[in-house]
Short mmCIF file of C-alpha atoms in Angstrom, two decimals:
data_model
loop_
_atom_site.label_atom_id
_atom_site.label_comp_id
_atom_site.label_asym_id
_atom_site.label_seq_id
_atom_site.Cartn_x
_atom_site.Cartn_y
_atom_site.Cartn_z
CA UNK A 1 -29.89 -17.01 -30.20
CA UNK A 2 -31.32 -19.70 -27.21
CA UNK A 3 -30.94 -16.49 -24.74
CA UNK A 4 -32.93 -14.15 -27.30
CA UNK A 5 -35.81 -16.06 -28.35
CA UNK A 6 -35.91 -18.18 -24.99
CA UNK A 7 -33.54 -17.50 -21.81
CA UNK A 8 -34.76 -13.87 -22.09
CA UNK A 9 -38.41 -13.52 -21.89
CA UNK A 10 -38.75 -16.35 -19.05
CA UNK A 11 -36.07 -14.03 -17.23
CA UNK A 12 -38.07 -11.11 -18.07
CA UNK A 13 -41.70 -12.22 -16.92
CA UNK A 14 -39.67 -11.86 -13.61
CA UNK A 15 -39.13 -8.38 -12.07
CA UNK A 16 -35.35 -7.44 -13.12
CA UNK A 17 -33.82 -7.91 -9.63
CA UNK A 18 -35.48 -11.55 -8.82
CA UNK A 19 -34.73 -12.36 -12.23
CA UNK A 20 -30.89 -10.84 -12.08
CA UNK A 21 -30.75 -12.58 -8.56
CA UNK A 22 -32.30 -15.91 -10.50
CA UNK A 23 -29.77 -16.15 -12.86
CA UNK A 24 -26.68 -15.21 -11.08
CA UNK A 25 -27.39 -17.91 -8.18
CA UNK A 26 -27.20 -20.24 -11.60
CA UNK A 27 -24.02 -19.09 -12.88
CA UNK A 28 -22.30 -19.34 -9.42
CA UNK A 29 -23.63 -22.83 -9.32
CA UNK A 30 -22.69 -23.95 -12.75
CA UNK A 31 -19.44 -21.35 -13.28
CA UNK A 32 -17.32 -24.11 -11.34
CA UNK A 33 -18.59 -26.80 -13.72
CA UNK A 34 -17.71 -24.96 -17.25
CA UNK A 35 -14.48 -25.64 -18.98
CA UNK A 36 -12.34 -22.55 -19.80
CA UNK A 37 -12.29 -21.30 -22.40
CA UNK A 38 -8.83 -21.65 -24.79
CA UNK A 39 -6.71 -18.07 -24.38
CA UNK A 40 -5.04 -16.57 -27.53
CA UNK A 41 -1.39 -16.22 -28.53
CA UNK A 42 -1.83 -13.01 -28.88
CA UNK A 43 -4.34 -10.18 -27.03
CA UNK A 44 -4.65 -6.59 -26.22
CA UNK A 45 -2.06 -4.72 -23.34
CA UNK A 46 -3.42 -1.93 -21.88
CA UNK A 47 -2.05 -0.86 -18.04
CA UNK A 48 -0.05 -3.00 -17.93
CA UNK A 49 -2.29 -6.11 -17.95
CA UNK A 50 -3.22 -8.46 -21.57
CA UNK A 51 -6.52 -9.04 -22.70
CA UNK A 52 -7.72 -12.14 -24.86
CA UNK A 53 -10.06 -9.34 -26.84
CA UNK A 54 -11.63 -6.13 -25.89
CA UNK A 55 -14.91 -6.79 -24.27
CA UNK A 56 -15.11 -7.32 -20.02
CA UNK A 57 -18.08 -7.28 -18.00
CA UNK A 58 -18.98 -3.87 -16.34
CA UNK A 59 -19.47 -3.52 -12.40
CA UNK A 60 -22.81 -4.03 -11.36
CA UNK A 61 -23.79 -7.48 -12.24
CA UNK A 62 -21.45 -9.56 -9.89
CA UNK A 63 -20.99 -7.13 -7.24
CA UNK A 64 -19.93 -9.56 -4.54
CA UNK A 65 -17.57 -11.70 -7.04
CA UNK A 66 -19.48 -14.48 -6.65
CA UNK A 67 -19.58 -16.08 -10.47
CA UNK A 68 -16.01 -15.70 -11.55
CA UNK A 69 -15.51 -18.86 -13.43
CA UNK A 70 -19.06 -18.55 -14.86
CA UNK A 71 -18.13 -14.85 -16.47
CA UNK A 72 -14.93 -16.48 -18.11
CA UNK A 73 -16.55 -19.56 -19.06
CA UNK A 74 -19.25 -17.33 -20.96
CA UNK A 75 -16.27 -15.46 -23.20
CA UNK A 76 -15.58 -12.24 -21.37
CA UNK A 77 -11.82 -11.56 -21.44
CA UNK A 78 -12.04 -9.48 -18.26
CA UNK A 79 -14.55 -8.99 -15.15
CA UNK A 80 -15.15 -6.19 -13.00
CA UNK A 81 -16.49 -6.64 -9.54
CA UNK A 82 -18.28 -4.37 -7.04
CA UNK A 83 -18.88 -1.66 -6.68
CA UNK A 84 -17.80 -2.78 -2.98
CA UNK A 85 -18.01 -0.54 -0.24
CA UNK A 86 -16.16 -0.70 2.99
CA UNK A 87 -19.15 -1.41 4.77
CA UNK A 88 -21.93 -4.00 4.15
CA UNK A 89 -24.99 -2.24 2.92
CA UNK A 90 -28.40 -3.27 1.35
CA UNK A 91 -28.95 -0.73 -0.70
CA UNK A 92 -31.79 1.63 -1.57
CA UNK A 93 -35.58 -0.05 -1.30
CA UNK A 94 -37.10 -1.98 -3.69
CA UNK A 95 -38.20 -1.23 -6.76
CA UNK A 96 -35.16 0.03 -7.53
CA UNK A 97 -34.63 -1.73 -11.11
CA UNK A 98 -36.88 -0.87 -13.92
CA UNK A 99 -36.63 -1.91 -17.55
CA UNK A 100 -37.26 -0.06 -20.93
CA UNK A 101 -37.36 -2.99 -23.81
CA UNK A 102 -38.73 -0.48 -26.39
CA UNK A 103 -35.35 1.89 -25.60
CA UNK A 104 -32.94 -1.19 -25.05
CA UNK A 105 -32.52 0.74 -21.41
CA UNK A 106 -32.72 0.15 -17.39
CA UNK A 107 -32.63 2.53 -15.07
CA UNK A 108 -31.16 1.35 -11.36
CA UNK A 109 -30.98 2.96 -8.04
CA UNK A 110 -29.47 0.20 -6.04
CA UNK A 111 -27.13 1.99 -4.18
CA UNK A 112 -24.21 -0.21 -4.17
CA UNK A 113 -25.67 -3.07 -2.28
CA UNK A 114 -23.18 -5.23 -1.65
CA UNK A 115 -21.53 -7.18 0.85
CA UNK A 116 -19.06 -4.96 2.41
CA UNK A 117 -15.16 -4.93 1.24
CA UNK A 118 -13.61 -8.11 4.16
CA UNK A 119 -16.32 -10.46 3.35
CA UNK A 120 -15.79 -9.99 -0.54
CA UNK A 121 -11.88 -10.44 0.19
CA UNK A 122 -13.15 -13.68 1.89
CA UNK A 123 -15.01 -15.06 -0.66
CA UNK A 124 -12.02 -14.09 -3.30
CA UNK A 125 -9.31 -15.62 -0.90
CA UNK A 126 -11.26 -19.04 -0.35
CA UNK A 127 -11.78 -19.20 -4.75
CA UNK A 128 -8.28 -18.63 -4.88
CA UNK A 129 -7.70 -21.58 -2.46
CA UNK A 130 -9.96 -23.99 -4.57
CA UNK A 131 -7.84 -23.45 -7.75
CA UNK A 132 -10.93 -21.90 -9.10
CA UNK A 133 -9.75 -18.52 -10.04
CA UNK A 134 -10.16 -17.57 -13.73
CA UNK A 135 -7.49 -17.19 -16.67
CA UNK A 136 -8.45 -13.25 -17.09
CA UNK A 137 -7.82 -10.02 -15.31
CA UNK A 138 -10.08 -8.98 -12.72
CA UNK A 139 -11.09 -5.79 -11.72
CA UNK A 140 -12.75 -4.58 -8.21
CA UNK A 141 -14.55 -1.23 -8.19
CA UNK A 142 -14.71 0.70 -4.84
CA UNK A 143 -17.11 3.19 -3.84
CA UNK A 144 -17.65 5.33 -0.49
CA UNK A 145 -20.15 3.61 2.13
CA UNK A 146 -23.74 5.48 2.47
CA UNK A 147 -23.20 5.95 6.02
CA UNK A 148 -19.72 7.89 5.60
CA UNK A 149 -19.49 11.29 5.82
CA UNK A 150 -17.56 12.94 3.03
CA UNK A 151 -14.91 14.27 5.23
CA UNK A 152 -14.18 10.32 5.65
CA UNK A 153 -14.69 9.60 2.07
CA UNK A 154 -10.59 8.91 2.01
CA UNK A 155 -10.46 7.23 5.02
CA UNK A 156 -13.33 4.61 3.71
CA UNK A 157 -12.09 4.14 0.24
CA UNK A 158 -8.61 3.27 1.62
CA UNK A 159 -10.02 0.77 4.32
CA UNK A 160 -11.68 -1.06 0.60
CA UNK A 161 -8.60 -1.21 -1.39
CA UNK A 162 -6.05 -2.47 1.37
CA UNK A 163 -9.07 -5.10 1.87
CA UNK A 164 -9.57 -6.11 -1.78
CA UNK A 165 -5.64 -5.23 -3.40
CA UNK A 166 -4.61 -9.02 -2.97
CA UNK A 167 -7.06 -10.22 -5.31
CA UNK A 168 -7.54 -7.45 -7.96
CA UNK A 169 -5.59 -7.24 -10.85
CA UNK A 170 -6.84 -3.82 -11.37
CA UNK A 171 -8.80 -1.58 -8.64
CA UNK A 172 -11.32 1.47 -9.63
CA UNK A 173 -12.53 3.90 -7.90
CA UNK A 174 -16.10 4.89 -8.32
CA UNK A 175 -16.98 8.22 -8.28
CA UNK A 176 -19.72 8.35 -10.63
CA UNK A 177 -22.43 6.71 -9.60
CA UNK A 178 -25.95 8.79 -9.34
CA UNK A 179 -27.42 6.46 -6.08
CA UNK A 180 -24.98 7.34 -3.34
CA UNK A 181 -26.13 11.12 -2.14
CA UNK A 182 -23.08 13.46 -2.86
CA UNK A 183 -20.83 10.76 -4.22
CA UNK A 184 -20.46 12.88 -7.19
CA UNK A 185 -18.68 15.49 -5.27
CA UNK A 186 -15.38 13.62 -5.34
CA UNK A 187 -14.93 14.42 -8.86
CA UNK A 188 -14.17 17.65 -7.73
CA UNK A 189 -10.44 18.52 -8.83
CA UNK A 190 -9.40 19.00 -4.93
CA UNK A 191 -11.57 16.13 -3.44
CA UNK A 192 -10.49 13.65 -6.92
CA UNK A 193 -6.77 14.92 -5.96
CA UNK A 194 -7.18 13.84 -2.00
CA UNK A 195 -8.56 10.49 -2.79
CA UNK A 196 -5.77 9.77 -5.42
CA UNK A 197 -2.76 10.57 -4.07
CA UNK A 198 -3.64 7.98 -0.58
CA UNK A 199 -4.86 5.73 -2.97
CA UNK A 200 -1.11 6.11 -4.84
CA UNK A 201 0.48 5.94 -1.16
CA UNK A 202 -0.59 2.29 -1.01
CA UNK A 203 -0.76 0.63 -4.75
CA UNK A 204 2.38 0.37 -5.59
CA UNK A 205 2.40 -1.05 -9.20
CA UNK A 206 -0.94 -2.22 -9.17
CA UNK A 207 -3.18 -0.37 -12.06
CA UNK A 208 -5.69 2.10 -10.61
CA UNK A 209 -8.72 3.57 -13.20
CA UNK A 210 -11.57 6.29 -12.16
CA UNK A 211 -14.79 5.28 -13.34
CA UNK A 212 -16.60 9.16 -14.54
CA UNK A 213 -19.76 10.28 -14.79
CA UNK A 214 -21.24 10.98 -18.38
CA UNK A 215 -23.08 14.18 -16.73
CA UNK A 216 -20.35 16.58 -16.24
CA UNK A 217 -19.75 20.37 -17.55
CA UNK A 218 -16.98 20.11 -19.84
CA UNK A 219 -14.75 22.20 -17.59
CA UNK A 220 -15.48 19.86 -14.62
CA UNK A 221 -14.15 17.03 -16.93
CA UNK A 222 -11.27 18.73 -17.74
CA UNK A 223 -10.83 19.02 -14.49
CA UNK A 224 -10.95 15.50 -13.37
CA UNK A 225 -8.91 14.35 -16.21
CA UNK A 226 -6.40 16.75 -14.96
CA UNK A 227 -6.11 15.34 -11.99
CA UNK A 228 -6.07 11.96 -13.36
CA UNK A 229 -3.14 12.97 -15.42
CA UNK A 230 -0.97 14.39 -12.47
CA UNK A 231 -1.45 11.24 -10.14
CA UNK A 232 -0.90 8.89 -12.73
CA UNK A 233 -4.11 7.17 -12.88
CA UNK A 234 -3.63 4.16 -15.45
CA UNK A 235 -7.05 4.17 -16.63
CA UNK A 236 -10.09 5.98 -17.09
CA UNK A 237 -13.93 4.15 -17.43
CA UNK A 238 -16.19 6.13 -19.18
CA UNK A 239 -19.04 6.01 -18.24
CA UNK A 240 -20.91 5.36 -15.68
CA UNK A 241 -25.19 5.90 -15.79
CA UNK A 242 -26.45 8.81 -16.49
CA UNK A 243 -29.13 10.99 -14.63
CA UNK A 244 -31.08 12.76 -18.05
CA UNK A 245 -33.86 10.50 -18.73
CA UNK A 246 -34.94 12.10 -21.20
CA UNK A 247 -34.49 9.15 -23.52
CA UNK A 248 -36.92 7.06 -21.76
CA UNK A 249 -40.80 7.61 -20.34
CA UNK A 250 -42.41 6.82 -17.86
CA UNK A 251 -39.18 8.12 -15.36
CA UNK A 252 -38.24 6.97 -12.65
CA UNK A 253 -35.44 8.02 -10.40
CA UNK A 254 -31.84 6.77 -10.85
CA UNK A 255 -29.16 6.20 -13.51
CA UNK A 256 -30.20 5.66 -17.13
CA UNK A 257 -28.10 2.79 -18.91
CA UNK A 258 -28.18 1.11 -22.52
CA UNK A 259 -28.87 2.63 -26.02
CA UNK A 260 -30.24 6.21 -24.92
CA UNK A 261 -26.69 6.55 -22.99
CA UNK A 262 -24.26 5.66 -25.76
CA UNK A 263 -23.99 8.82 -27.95
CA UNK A 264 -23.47 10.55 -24.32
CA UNK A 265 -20.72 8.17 -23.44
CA UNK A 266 -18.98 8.21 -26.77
CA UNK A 267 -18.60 11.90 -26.64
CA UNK A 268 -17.36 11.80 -23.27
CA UNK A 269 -14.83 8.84 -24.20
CA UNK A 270 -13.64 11.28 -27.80
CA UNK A 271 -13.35 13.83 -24.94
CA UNK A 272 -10.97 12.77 -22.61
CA UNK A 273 -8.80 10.92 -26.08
CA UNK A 274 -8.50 14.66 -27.04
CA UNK A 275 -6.87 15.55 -23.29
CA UNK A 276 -5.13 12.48 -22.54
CA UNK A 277 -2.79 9.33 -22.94
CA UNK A 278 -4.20 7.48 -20.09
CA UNK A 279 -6.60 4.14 -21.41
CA UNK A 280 -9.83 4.54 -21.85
CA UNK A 281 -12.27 1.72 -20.95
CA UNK A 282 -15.74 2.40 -22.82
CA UNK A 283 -18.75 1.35 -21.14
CA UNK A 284 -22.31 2.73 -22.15
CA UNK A 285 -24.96 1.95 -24.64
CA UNK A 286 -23.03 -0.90 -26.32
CA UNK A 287 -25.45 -3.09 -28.10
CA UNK A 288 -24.29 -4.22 -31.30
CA UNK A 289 -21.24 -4.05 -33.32
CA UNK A 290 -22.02 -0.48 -34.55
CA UNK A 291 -22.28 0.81 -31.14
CA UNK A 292 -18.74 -0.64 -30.30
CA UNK A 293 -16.80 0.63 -33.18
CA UNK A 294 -18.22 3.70 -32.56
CA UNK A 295 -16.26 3.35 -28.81
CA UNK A 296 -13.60 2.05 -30.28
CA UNK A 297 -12.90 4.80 -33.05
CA UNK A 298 -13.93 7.50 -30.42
CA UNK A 299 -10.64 6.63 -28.69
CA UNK A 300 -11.51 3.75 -25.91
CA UNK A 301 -9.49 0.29 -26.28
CA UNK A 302 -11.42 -1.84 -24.04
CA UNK A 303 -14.85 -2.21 -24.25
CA UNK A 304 -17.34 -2.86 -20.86
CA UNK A 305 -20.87 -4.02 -21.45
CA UNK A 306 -23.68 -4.66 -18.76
CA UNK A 307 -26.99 -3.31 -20.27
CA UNK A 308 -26.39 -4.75 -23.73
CA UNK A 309 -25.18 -8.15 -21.83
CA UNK A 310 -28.79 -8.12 -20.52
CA UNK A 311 -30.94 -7.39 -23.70
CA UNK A 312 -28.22 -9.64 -26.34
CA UNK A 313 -27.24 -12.41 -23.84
CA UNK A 314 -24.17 -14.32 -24.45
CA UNK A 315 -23.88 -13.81 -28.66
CA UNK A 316 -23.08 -10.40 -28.15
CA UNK A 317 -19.52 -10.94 -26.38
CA UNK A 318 -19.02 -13.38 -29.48
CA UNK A 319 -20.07 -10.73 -31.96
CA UNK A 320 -17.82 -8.37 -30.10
CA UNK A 321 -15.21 -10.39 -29.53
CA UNK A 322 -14.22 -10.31 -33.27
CA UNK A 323 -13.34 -6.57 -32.88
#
């Protein structure tokens, strides 16, 4: 309970992106330092891959990969990277994270800052070279670059994954995030169906997931799970933020994430268990044990958390962990 009653509100007198930038310069600098922690006999398979338990760390916290060893060290039996775009960007302006403690929520516009797909391939290559990568799979989420035009949107995703495909054990695509202008449009059946099948030209066995959005008309996620289906897409995430604030108040603009998103997500996740085989990877709203089973028995067999990492602090991959 040290993060609860201690870690946490010295992190949160700090506006959330000094205090997110705080505290992951400390886990890059103390990751290396940590001993790892001992894997199970036995774990969980899903695409392929084997999990020590089911809870991994969603995109958006280590976007640039740079606290790998710090992520295992804290219990996660999986981390995700990125989103990474093909080229560097900084993002939307500041503000652009605001937090809701009453609603367990954030909302974010960042924008996928990051620091563009060959210097994160860099960074991963040289950690590989140390003998410092970690014991668990790692995931790298790839979006489109602001300044592409969606007539490129292919062209930029597959400049990304032949970039990053060395070093990922599994690769997503993000089409789902609410801060990119028109990004969403690639879940359209024919754009989703483009963006797959070059992404299939070039993977060969390596697992590829689609992150969703937890926003879409029910036939529009039929759709995309459709698609999914026909190119053999080994995982789906669901979900990403959402845009309907109308859990939180005062608004601001962005994508919602924590408690007000998780009965959204869930329904999205018992969804697409209804339509489909293919994994599903639940991220959104998970807080507590409740909200995982809840994931779990919806139809999703990994679990993601990011907003609930940031409220709970390290006890709640422990408490989660037992699932």
């Amino acid at each position: 309970m040290i993060y609860e009653r201690l870690l946490r509100p010295l992190l949160f007198a700090l506006d959330p992106e000094t205090a997110h930038q705080f505290a992951l310069a400390c886990l890059r600098l103390t990751g290396p330092l940590c001993p790892r922690p001992t894997a199970k006999a036995t774990g969980i398979s899903a695409f392929g891959l084997t999990f020590r338990h089911r809870i991994g760390l969603a995109a958006g916290l280590d976007k640039n990969g740079v606290a790998l060893p710090a992520w295992e060290a804290l219990g996660f039996s999986f981390v995700e990277i990125g989103t990474v775009t093909a080229e560097a960007q900084p993002g939307n302006p500041r503000p652009r994270i605001f937090r809701y403690p009453r609603q367990n929520a954030l909302i974010n516009r960042l924008g996928f800052n990051n620091d563009g797909a060959e210097v994160v391939a860099n960074r991963l290559a040289q950690l590989r070279e140390r003998d410092g990568w970690p014991g668990i799979p790692i995931g790298i989420n790839i979006g489109k670059s602001r300044v592409t035009p969606m007539e490129r949107a292919v062209e930029d995703y597959l400049f990304s994954f032949c970039k990053l495909r060395a070093h990922a054990d599994y690769i997503v695509l993000n089409v789902s995030s609410p801060n990119t202008p028109g990004l969403r449009e690639l879940h359209a059946g024919e754009r989703l169906d483009g963006l797959l099948r070059a992404i299939n030209a070039e993977r060969g066995e390596l697992p590829m997931l689609v992150k969703i959005a937890p926003d879409l008309e029910q036939s529009a996620l039929d759709e995309s799970v459709s698609v999914c289906d026909a190119n053999n897409v080994s995982g789906i995430i669901a979900t990403n933020t959402t845009v309907d604030h109308s859990g939180v108040a005062p608004d601001e603009e962005g994508g919602l994430s924590g408690a007000p998103l998780q009965k959204k997500s869930t329904a999205i996740i018992r969804h697409i268990a209804q339509k489909t085989k293919i994994p599903i990877i639940g991220c959104g709203g998970i807080l507590d044990r409740e909200s995982a089973r809840e994931k779990i028995e919806a139809g999703a067999e990994l679990l993601q958390i990011y907003t609930g990492f940031i409220y709970r602090g390290p006890n709640l991959i422990r408490e989660l962990a037992k699932l």
